[in-house]
mmCIF file of C-alpha atoms in Angstrom:
data_model
loop_
_atom_site.group_PDB
_atom_site.id
_atom_site.type_symbol
_atom_site.label_atom_id
_atom_site.label_comp_id
_atom_site.label_asym_id
_atom_site.label_seq_id
_atom_site.Cartn_x
_atom_site.Cartn_y
_atom_site.Cartn_z
ATOM 1 C CA MET L 2 90.145 186.633 220.410
ATOM 2 C CA LYS L 3 93.059 184.476 221.512
ATOM 3 C CA HIS L 4 92.834 185.893 225.049
ATOM 4 C CA LEU L 5 89.067 185.345 225.106
ATOM 5 C CA ALA L 6 89.443 181.734 223.970
ATOM 6 C CA HIS L 7 92.070 181.098 226.649
ATOM 7 C CA SER L 8 89.856 182.590 229.365
ATOM 8 C CA PHE L 9 86.907 180.503 228.184
ATOM 9 C CA ALA L 10 88.990 177.331 228.068
ATOM 10 C CA ARG L 11 89.854 177.427 231.757
ATOM 11 C CA PRO L 12 86.342 176.847 233.137
ATOM 12 C CA MET L 13 85.567 174.460 230.275
ATOM 13 C CA ARG L 14 88.406 172.215 231.430
ATOM 14 C CA ARG L 15 86.466 171.787 234.660
ATOM 15 C CA ILE L 16 83.126 170.856 233.075
ATOM 16 C CA GLY L 17 84.239 167.276 232.514
ATOM 17 C CA GLY L 18 84.865 167.034 236.226
ATOM 18 C CA LEU L 19 81.111 166.970 236.900
ATOM 19 C CA LEU L 20 80.669 163.521 235.427
ATOM 20 C CA CYS L 21 83.996 162.309 236.740
ATOM 21 C CA MET L 22 83.199 163.352 240.308
ATOM 22 C CA TRP L 23 79.906 161.452 240.115
ATOM 23 C CA MET L 24 81.663 158.340 238.839
ATOM 24 C CA PHE L 25 84.282 158.657 241.573
ATOM 25 C CA ALA L 26 81.580 158.911 244.234
ATOM 26 C CA MET L 27 79.840 155.808 242.920
ATOM 27 C CA LEU L 28 83.067 153.806 242.963
ATOM 28 C CA THR L 29 83.945 154.734 246.535
ATOM 29 C CA ALA L 30 80.503 154.846 248.161
ATOM 30 C CA CYS L 31 80.631 151.212 249.259
ATOM 31 C CA SER L 32 83.939 151.578 251.104
ATOM 32 C CA THR L 33 83.510 154.921 252.856
ATOM 33 C CA VAL L 34 81.288 156.513 255.495
ATOM 34 C CA PRO L 35 79.470 159.582 254.089
ATOM 35 C CA GLN L 36 80.304 162.622 256.230
ATOM 36 C CA LYS L 37 78.762 166.078 256.146
ATOM 37 C CA PRO L 38 80.905 169.060 257.203
ATOM 38 C CA ALA L 39 80.449 170.101 260.823
ATOM 39 C CA THR L 40 78.324 173.248 261.094
ATOM 40 C CA SER L 41 77.837 173.407 264.874
ATOM 41 C CA ALA L 42 80.273 173.198 267.771
ATOM 42 C CA GLN L 43 77.873 170.780 269.462
ATOM 43 C CA ALA L 44 78.866 167.286 268.288
ATOM 44 C CA PRO L 45 76.529 164.280 268.632
ATOM 45 C CA ALA L 46 76.935 162.143 271.750
ATOM 46 C CA GLY L 47 80.115 160.074 271.616
ATOM 47 C CA HIS L 48 81.561 162.156 268.774
ATOM 48 C CA GLY L 49 84.304 164.738 268.492
ATOM 49 C CA THR L 50 85.019 167.454 265.930
ATOM 50 C CA VAL L 51 88.172 167.157 263.813
ATOM 51 C CA LEU L 52 89.717 170.201 262.118
ATOM 52 C CA VAL L 53 92.392 169.515 259.499
ATOM 53 C CA ARG L 54 93.545 171.310 256.366
ATOM 54 C CA VAL L 55 94.169 169.042 253.365
ATOM 55 C CA THR L 56 96.342 170.475 250.573
ATOM 56 C CA ALA L 57 97.920 169.135 247.376
ATOM 57 C CA ASN L 58 100.466 170.818 245.116
ATOM 58 C CA SER L 59 101.796 170.056 241.615
ATOM 59 C CA LEU L 60 99.611 167.094 240.710
ATOM 60 C CA LYS L 61 99.044 167.701 237.019
ATOM 61 C CA LYS L 62 95.487 168.498 235.907
ATOM 62 C CA MET L 63 93.995 167.513 239.268
ATOM 63 C CA PHE L 64 90.280 168.168 239.718
ATOM 64 C CA SER L 65 89.562 166.342 242.976
ATOM 65 C CA PHE L 66 91.563 165.270 246.000
ATOM 66 C CA SER L 67 90.470 163.592 249.244
ATOM 67 C CA LEU L 68 92.276 162.218 252.276
ATOM 68 C CA GLU L 69 90.922 159.023 253.802
ATOM 69 C CA ALA L 70 91.043 157.909 257.441
ATOM 70 C CA ARG L 71 90.179 154.585 259.062
ATOM 71 C CA PRO L 72 90.046 153.308 262.662
ATOM 72 C CA SER L 73 93.452 152.231 263.954
ATOM 73 C CA GLY L 74 94.049 148.537 263.449
ATOM 74 C CA SER L 75 91.715 148.294 260.460
ATOM 75 C CA LYS L 76 92.660 146.495 257.294
ATOM 76 C CA GLY L 77 91.278 147.607 253.971
ATOM 77 C CA ALA L 78 88.896 150.542 253.581
ATOM 78 C CA GLN L 79 85.556 149.131 254.677
ATOM 79 C CA GLN L 80 85.157 151.809 257.371
ATOM 80 C CA GLY L 81 86.930 154.693 255.654
ATOM 81 C CA ILE L 82 86.051 158.346 256.321
ATOM 82 C CA PHE L 83 86.699 160.904 253.595
ATOM 83 C CA PHE L 84 88.159 164.356 254.310
ATOM 84 C CA ALA L 85 87.484 166.236 251.064
ATOM 85 C CA GLY L 86 90.547 168.347 250.366
ATOM 86 C CA TRP L 87 89.690 169.723 246.919
ATOM 87 C CA GLY L 88 86.711 169.551 244.629
ATOM 88 C CA MET L 89 83.941 171.497 242.968
ATOM 89 C CA GLN L 90 82.602 172.639 246.341
ATOM 90 C CA SER L 91 85.943 174.280 247.220
ATOM 91 C CA GLU L 92 86.394 178.044 247.166
ATOM 92 C CA GLY L 93 88.263 179.118 244.043
ATOM 93 C CA TYR L 94 87.828 175.755 242.315
ATOM 94 C CA TRP L 95 86.839 177.289 238.979
ATOM 95 C CA THR L 96 89.635 179.865 238.896
ATOM 96 C CA VAL L 97 92.693 178.223 240.503
ATOM 97 C CA VAL L 98 93.763 175.889 237.724
ATOM 98 C CA GLU L 99 97.576 176.061 237.555
ATOM 99 C CA ASP L 100 99.156 172.808 238.724
ATOM 100 C CA HIS L 101 101.874 174.451 240.827
ATOM 101 C CA LEU L 102 99.386 176.275 243.094
ATOM 102 C CA ASP L 103 98.225 174.917 246.444
ATOM 103 C CA LYS L 104 94.791 173.317 246.153
ATOM 104 C CA GLY L 105 93.022 172.434 249.362
ATOM 105 C CA GLN L 106 90.760 173.533 252.164
ATOM 106 C CA LEU L 107 90.051 173.337 255.881
ATOM 107 C CA VAL L 108 87.862 170.323 256.663
ATOM 108 C CA ALA L 109 85.673 170.061 259.780
ATOM 109 C CA LEU L 110 84.057 166.684 260.472
ATOM 110 C CA GLN L 111 82.310 165.209 263.493
ATOM 111 C CA ILE L 112 83.239 161.546 263.845
ATOM 112 C CA PRO L 113 82.911 158.862 266.540
ATOM 113 C CA ALA L 114 85.522 159.264 269.279
ATOM 114 C CA GLY L 115 88.483 156.912 268.954
ATOM 115 C CA SER L 116 91.877 156.285 267.406
ATOM 116 C CA TYR L 117 92.310 156.681 263.648
ATOM 117 C CA GLU L 118 94.951 156.958 260.973
ATOM 118 C CA PHE L 119 95.109 158.835 257.697
ATOM 119 C CA TYR L 120 96.353 156.175 255.333
ATOM 120 C CA ARG L 121 95.689 157.095 251.725
ATOM 121 C CA PHE L 122 94.453 159.799 249.389
ATOM 122 C CA HIS L 123 92.219 159.622 246.352
ATOM 123 C CA ALA L 124 93.042 161.942 243.472
ATOM 124 C CA GLN L 125 91.364 162.370 240.116
ATOM 125 C CA THR L 126 93.218 163.934 237.197
ATOM 126 C CA ALA L 127 92.223 164.729 233.631
ATOM 127 C CA THR L 128 93.932 163.068 230.664
ATOM 128 C CA ILE L 129 93.431 163.085 226.904
ATOM 129 C CA ALA L 130 91.820 159.662 227.206
ATOM 130 C CA GLY L 131 89.475 160.697 230.030
ATOM 131 C CA THR L 132 90.270 160.536 233.744
ATOM 132 C CA LYS L 133 92.876 158.875 235.901
ATOM 133 C CA SER L 134 92.637 157.816 239.555
ATOM 134 C CA ILE L 135 95.726 158.000 241.745
ATOM 135 C CA THR L 136 96.300 156.497 245.201
ATOM 136 C CA PRO L 137 99.478 155.796 247.192
ATOM 137 C CA ASN L 138 101.181 152.426 246.887
ATOM 138 C CA PRO L 139 101.935 151.311 249.546
ATOM 139 C CA TYR L 140 99.696 153.108 252.032
ATOM 140 C CA PHE L 141 101.144 155.505 254.606
ATOM 141 C CA SER L 142 100.111 155.968 258.254
ATOM 142 C CA VAL L 143 99.480 159.269 260.088
ATOM 143 C CA PRO L 144 97.677 158.436 263.371
ATOM 144 C CA PHE L 145 95.379 160.733 265.355
ATOM 145 C CA ASN L 146 92.858 160.587 268.203
ATOM 146 C CA VAL L 147 89.611 162.356 268.961
ATOM 147 C CA SER L 148 87.805 162.336 272.319
ATOM 148 C CA PRO L 149 84.056 162.681 272.963
ATOM 149 C CA GLY L 150 82.871 166.289 272.951
ATOM 150 C CA GLU L 151 86.224 167.832 272.017
ATOM 151 C CA THR L 152 87.179 169.921 269.009
ATOM 152 C CA VAL L 153 90.717 169.033 267.977
ATOM 153 C CA TYR L 154 92.948 170.786 265.441
ATOM 154 C CA LEU L 155 95.393 168.441 263.696
ATOM 155 C CA GLY L 156 97.228 170.934 261.482
ATOM 156 C CA GLU L 157 97.648 170.823 257.707
ATOM 157 C CA VAL L 158 98.457 167.642 255.780
ATOM 158 C CA TYR L 159 100.397 168.953 252.785
ATOM 159 C CA PHE L 160 101.068 166.715 249.782
ATOM 160 C CA GLN L 161 103.863 167.830 247.468
ATOM 161 C CA PHE L 162 103.872 165.874 244.215
ATOM 162 C CA ASN L 163 106.794 165.115 241.921
ATOM 163 C CA ASP L 164 109.585 166.984 243.704
ATOM 164 C CA ARG L 165 112.679 164.823 243.254
ATOM 165 C CA SER L 166 114.708 166.958 245.657
ATOM 166 C CA ARG L 167 112.749 165.548 248.625
ATOM 167 C CA PRO L 168 112.414 162.007 250.010
ATOM 168 C CA HIS L 169 109.233 160.712 248.462
ATOM 169 C CA LEU L 170 106.621 157.965 248.486
ATOM 170 C CA ARG L 171 105.204 156.126 245.512
ATOM 171 C CA THR L 172 101.727 155.985 244.010
ATOM 172 C CA ASP L 173 100.057 153.340 241.894
ATOM 173 C CA LEU L 174 101.387 155.213 238.834
ATOM 174 C CA GLY L 175 105.087 154.738 238.225
ATOM 175 C CA ASP L 176 105.700 158.332 237.107
ATOM 176 C CA THR L 177 103.901 160.002 240.023
ATOM 177 C CA PHE L 178 105.306 160.308 243.552
ATOM 178 C CA PHE L 179 104.752 162.534 246.580
ATOM 179 C CA ALA L 180 105.994 163.748 249.961
ATOM 180 C CA ILE L 181 103.914 164.551 253.064
ATOM 181 C CA SER L 182 104.511 167.523 255.346
ATOM 182 C CA ILE L 183 102.606 168.421 258.514
ATOM 183 C CA ARG L 184 102.195 172.171 258.977
ATOM 184 C CA ASP L 185 100.895 174.300 261.834
ATOM 185 C CA ASN L 186 98.511 176.925 260.434
ATOM 186 C CA ARG L 187 96.420 177.312 263.572
ATOM 187 C CA ALA L 188 96.097 181.107 263.432
ATOM 188 C CA LYS L 189 94.624 181.050 259.935
ATOM 189 C CA ASP L 190 92.686 177.816 260.294
ATOM 190 C CA LEU L 191 91.014 178.542 263.632
ATOM 191 C CA LYS L 192 89.932 181.964 262.387
ATOM 192 C CA GLU L 193 88.417 180.312 259.312
ATOM 193 C CA ALA L 194 86.825 177.593 261.447
ATOM 194 C CA THR L 195 84.822 180.167 263.418
ATOM 195 C CA GLY L 196 83.131 181.115 260.156
ATOM 196 C CA LYS L 197 82.301 177.495 259.358
ATOM 197 C CA ILE L 198 81.175 176.215 262.756
ATOM 198 C CA ALA L 199 78.488 178.055 264.708
ATOM 199 C CA GLY L 200 79.313 178.593 268.371
ATOM 200 C CA LEU L 201 82.970 177.548 268.074
ATOM 201 C CA ASP L 202 85.184 178.938 270.855
ATOM 202 C CA LYS L 203 88.742 179.098 269.551
ATOM 203 C CA SER L 204 90.148 179.021 273.079
ATOM 204 C CA ALA L 205 88.475 175.650 273.665
ATOM 205 C CA VAL L 206 90.017 173.962 270.621
ATOM 206 C CA VAL L 207 92.561 171.289 271.531
ATOM 207 C CA ILE L 208 95.788 171.577 269.496
ATOM 208 C CA ARG L 209 97.105 168.092 268.760
ATOM 209 C CA LEU L 210 99.290 168.345 265.679
ATOM 210 C CA LEU L 211 99.873 165.254 263.610
ATOM 211 C CA LYS L 212 103.324 163.708 263.674
ATOM 212 C CA GLN L 213 105.460 163.846 260.573
ATOM 213 C CA PRO L 214 105.233 160.409 258.878
#
């Protein structure tokens, strides 16, 4: 019975995320541009396709995580674009619950060509009192470019939380900090991308890895 209760408790811990995700979406809808995942290699005129893996590790009781980009030179988040790194739509969401495991996914978005920067993340975690939102303070900057008609692979943006052995950045919570690593997982990610994007030619993908911030 103890084992059964433990197995049942895991998915139940995620049920509260349904309401929390809705609340999170309502709070951020005014400051972000809704983006649907790219499903075709043919981008709209003046757009390019961005491939990037977004991963977080060791953020306690996390149930959603997104990386936000904005046009270079912007101030604030009025034109933000969300790259959803982890949430209820992610593969394995209901079974991968341990905090120390990597939680993330490959994101494919078609956005207007131009210069951008990843500058903050949005994380939601569960607490006894309800939910807690976490963002970096101050913001960071990881620039990237996308050209019209191209499909560009940026690599993996990997967020390691609460590892005091590494140089780290702060969040808006005093007891939570993080480090950013840029990883090259092109073999795995481009193979996965061909299953997500119809007509994608791996040989035509431009490799333009992000620079380590």
